[in-house]
Amino acid sequence: MLHLQTFGDLRLTETNGELVRYPIKGLLMMAHIYAGASPELSRYELAQFLWSDVEPELARLNLRKMLSRIREMDSGRAEIAFDFTATTVRLNMQAVSSDLDVFRAGGAPLDRLQAIAELAQRGFIGNIKPATKPIDAWIRAQRDAQALQLRQALLEALPEVQKPGAARIISSAALQILERDPNDEQVRALLHQISRGSSLSERLANGDGHPRVELKRSEPGGQPADIESISAPPLILPRLVLLPPTAKHADAGLALATALIEDVTIELCALRNISIVAPHTAGQIRRDSEKAAVVARHSIAYLLDTRLSEEGLFAQLIYFPTDEIIWANRFAMTRATLPRHRRVIAQQLTESVARELAENEEERLRFEANPGAYHAYLVGSSLMSKLTLPHIRRARKAFKQSLSHKADFSASFTGLARTFTSEWLVTAQGNNELLHLAEQNALRAIERDPASAAGHRELGVTKLYLGDVDASVASLHLAEELSPHFADVIYSHADTLVHASRPSDALAKIRKAISLNPIAPDAYLWCAAGASFFLEQYEEAIAYVEAMKDKAPAHRIAAASCAMIGDRKRALFHRQRAESINPVFDVEKWLAIVPFKEHWQKELYREGLLKAGF
């Protein structure tokens, strides 16, 4: 027997698991017929379905060629999928099975709900980009129908909620429904009641045992049936994904911590101003090596990232558009207390996340109201992850493009300021014109959004390089007060403290930034290397540089550190790398430019650079 898989990848396999390599449109034709009311369709209908974007005669020719290819592939096979006539194509339903059979099968309501929910998680025909409008419309219609069937299966399984494991199955299915339709208030109420752990009689049933929480279908057009609920068009809700926790080492508490995050996911579904990504999708995002791309593709605004360690569960709420950590906390989670305190921790975490989301919504609405400006801003921000001159200048172009869409977009002025200070650093030529441009753009950002930490951060960085160390510290202190969990702000504050001749305070602060952003950008490690150097912890400074992915900006500090411990071979290596990047570097000219509050610091750096051979 042949088996047609339609959820996840669309493919056809034989009984032994071997792939049947039909053309993609042949598989689409099979799925279209299998899901329909009749096993037979006319060639005209199929040609229009598969090739509506070309002339009818060419569509029929394409269909004939495809059917001929399928006939050749089927020759010699015991089971033939199709019967062809001059005018029709018939699917041999006795020779083909499909995962779609789950929707037609009977069985115990709870088992049926679990089977449908597990299938629906994989996504109907998720690996094919629709080539024509009829294909696109058909896939959408199938997904809508499957969502309704999942909802109906949920309703039918409710009386079994007291069975072992039933609440988890029902909650998971309800989360899937809410991920697709955050405005489904009946399912939201049901999920919230189940999460409270009340009894079946309190939660679901009247005296006759029927569910008290009704699951009403929407009327055509998407509006609910009751007149009282009809209101203004629904807002597009921000999406939040709660990533399951990770642990550096195998930890017996990880399973309980994961269950805790599922508890919080369910609790947050009670909120009306947020759309929650279901745990299955969250798990896939956690495992994906390209998390940022996946998050952007799913239009996710917020991430709750969690990690389990000996110190407990660390959670941080990240606003994806700006990569800002808007809240972070650590919860004690010992093996002895976790089972008993799980609900208390879940409630604390839920309340904190809900509060921070509400406070950050004004920022989100500003971004999403200007998609063109927002997109160009994201392009610029992504380019600034590499401190090379070509990347910096391409980022500047993107930020200017963003401002062409929205002339008062504060975040893009912040980005522009960063490009000018970064170019000043990379070129190391002491071009003060770049710093004045950075200062102007930072002030524009602050003028348009004085409550944002980002503008004050850029002003603080610029003031540092202009030599006003005290003004720099003041600006960055204010930025950190405005956003105490914003790792980039803490990093910049640490960098300024290095130049303010407070390397010990700087190292403590940069370590805090790294704890908030553990896959640390190179700039954090570079700052930590500088702080370590001025504490005369040269081996630690070298280790921080070695941890950088792109060591180009840090070859000078590495060379000086190696020279100070007498490692001439490594000092020479780093000096040569630095000179290949900037062959006109001059020690005295650079030391005249770089601001240090106290003279001893400049002398120590001079000693290291000269010993390294600069």
Coordinates of N, CA, C and O in Angstrom, one line a residue, residues 167-168 171 175 191-192 194-197 242 245 255-270 276 279 304 333 338-351:
A167 N -5.8 16.3 31.2 CA -5.7 17.8 31.3 C -4.5 18.3 30.4 O -4.6 19.3 29.8
R168 N -3.4 17.5 30.4 CA -2.3 17.9 29.6 C -2.6 17.9 28.1 O -2.2 18.8 27.3
S171 N -5.1 20.7 27.4 CA -4.4 22.0 27.4 C -3.5 22.3 26.2 O -3.5 23.4 25.7
L175 N -4.0 25.3 23.5 CA -2.9 26.2 23.2 C -2.7 26.3 21.7 O -2.5 27.4 21.1
L191 N -9.1 26.9 29.0 CA -7.7 26.6 29.3 C -7.4 27.2 30.7 O -6.7 26.6 31.5
H192 N -7.8 28.4 31.0 CA -7.5 29.1 32.2 C -8.1 28.3 33.4 O -7.5 28.1 34.4
I194 N -8.8 25.0 33.5 CA -8.1 23.8 33.6 C -6.8 24.0 34.4 O -6.4 23.2 35.2
S195 N -6.1 25.1 34.0 CA -4.8 25.4 34.7 C -4.9 25.7 36.1 O -4.0 25.6 36.9
R196 N -6.1 26.0 36.6 CA -6.3 26.3 38.0 C -6.4 25.0 38.8 O -6.4 25.0 40.1
G197 N -6.6 23.9 38.1 CA -6.6 22.6 38.8 C -7.8 22.3 39.6 O -7.9 21.5 40.5
L242 N 7.7 31.3 24.6 CA 8.4 30.9 25.9 C 9.2 29.7 25.5 O 8.7 28.6 25.3
P245 N 13.4 25.6 28.9 CA 14.7 25.8 29.5 C 15.8 24.9 29.0 O 15.5 23.8 28.6
A255 N 13.3 18.5 33.7 CA 11.9 18.1 33.3 C 10.9 19.0 34.1 O 9.9 19.4 33.5
L256 N 11.2 19.2 35.4 CA 10.2 20.0 36.2 C 10.2 21.4 35.8 O 9.2 22.1 35.7
A257 N 11.4 21.9 35.4 CA 11.5 23.3 34.9 C 10.8 23.5 33.6 O 10.1 24.5 33.4
T258 N 10.9 22.5 32.8 CA 10.1 22.5 31.5 C 8.6 22.5 31.7 O 7.9 23.3 31.1
A259 N 8.2 21.7 32.7 CA 6.8 21.7 33.1 C 6.4 23.0 33.6 O 5.2 23.5 33.4
L260 N 7.3 23.7 34.4 CA 7.0 25.0 34.9 C 6.7 26.0 33.8 O 5.8 26.8 33.9
I261 N 7.6 26.0 32.8 CA 7.4 26.9 31.7 C 6.1 26.7 30.9 O 5.4 27.6 30.5
E262 N 5.7 25.4 30.9 CA 4.4 25.1 30.3 C 3.3 25.6 31.1 O 2.2 26.1 30.6
D263 N 3.4 25.6 32.4 CA 2.4 26.2 33.3 C 2.3 27.7 33.1 O 1.2 28.2 33.0
V264 N 3.4 28.4 32.9 CA 3.4 29.8 32.7 C 2.8 30.1 31.3 O 2.0 31.1 31.2
T265 N 3.1 29.2 30.3 CA 2.5 29.4 29.0 C 0.9 29.4 29.1 O 0.2 30.2 28.5
I266 N 0.4 28.4 29.9 CA -1.0 28.3 30.0 C -1.6 29.5 30.8 O -2.6 30.1 30.4
E267 N -0.9 30.0 31.8 CA -1.3 31.1 32.6 C -1.4 32.4 31.8 O -2.3 33.1 31.8
L268 N -0.4 32.6 30.9 CA -0.3 33.8 30.1 C -1.4 33.8 29.0 O -1.8 34.8 28.5
C269 N -2.0 32.6 28.7 CA -3.1 32.6 27.7 C -4.3 33.2 28.3 O -5.3 33.5 27.5
A270 N -4.4 33.5 29.6 CA -5.5 34.2 30.1 C -5.5 35.7 29.7 O -6.5 36.4 29.8
I276 N 0.1 33.8 22.3 CA 1.2 32.9 22.8 C 1.5 31.8 21.8 O 0.5 31.2 21.3
P279 N 3.7 25.4 22.8 CA 4.9 24.8 23.3 C 5.6 24.0 22.2 O 6.9 24.0 22.2
L304 N 10.7 34.7 25.8 CA 11.1 34.5 27.2 C 12.1 33.3 27.1 O 11.8 32.2 26.8
M333 N 15.3 27.1 42.6 CA 14.6 25.9 42.2 C 15.5 24.7 42.6 O 16.1 24.0 41.8
L338 N 11.2 22.6 44.5 CA 10.5 22.9 43.2 C 9.1 22.3 43.1 O 8.2 23.0 42.7
P339 N 8.9 21.0 43.4 CA 7.6 20.4 43.3 C 6.6 21.2 44.1 O 5.4 21.4 43.7
R340 N 7.0 21.6 45.3 CA 6.1 22.3 46.2 C 5.8 23.8 45.8 O 4.7 24.3 45.9
H341 N 6.8 24.4 45.2 CA 6.7 25.8 44.9 C 6.5 26.1 43.4 O 6.5 27.2 43.0
R342 N 6.3 25.0 42.7 CA 6.1 25.2 41.2 C 5.0 26.2 40.9 O 5.2 27.1 40.0
R343 N 3.9 26.1 41.5 CA 2.8 27.0 41.2 C 3.1 28.4 41.6 O 2.8 29.3 40.9
V344 N 3.7 28.6 42.8 CA 4.0 29.9 43.2 C 5.0 30.6 42.2 O 4.8 31.8 41.9
I345 N 6.0 29.8 41.8 CA 7.0 30.4 40.9 C 6.3 30.7 39.6 O 6.6 31.8 39.0
A346 N 5.5 29.8 39.1 CA 4.7 30.1 37.8 C 3.9 31.4 37.9 O 3.9 32.2 37.0
Q347 N 3.3 31.6 39.0 CA 2.4 32.8 39.2 C 3.3 34.1 39.2 O 3.0 35.1 38.6
Q348 N 4.4 34.0 40.0 CA 5.4 35.1 40.0 C 5.9 35.5 38.6 O 6.0 36.6 38.2
L349 N 6.3 34.4 37.9 CA 6.9 34.6 36.6 C 5.8 35.2 35.6 O 6.1 36.1 34.9
T350 N 4.6 34.6 35.7 CA 3.5 35.1 34.9 C 3.2 36.6 35.1 O 3.1 37.4 34.2
E351 N 3.1 37.0 36.4 CA 2.8 38.4 36.8 C 3.9 39.3 36.3 O 3.6 40.4 35.7

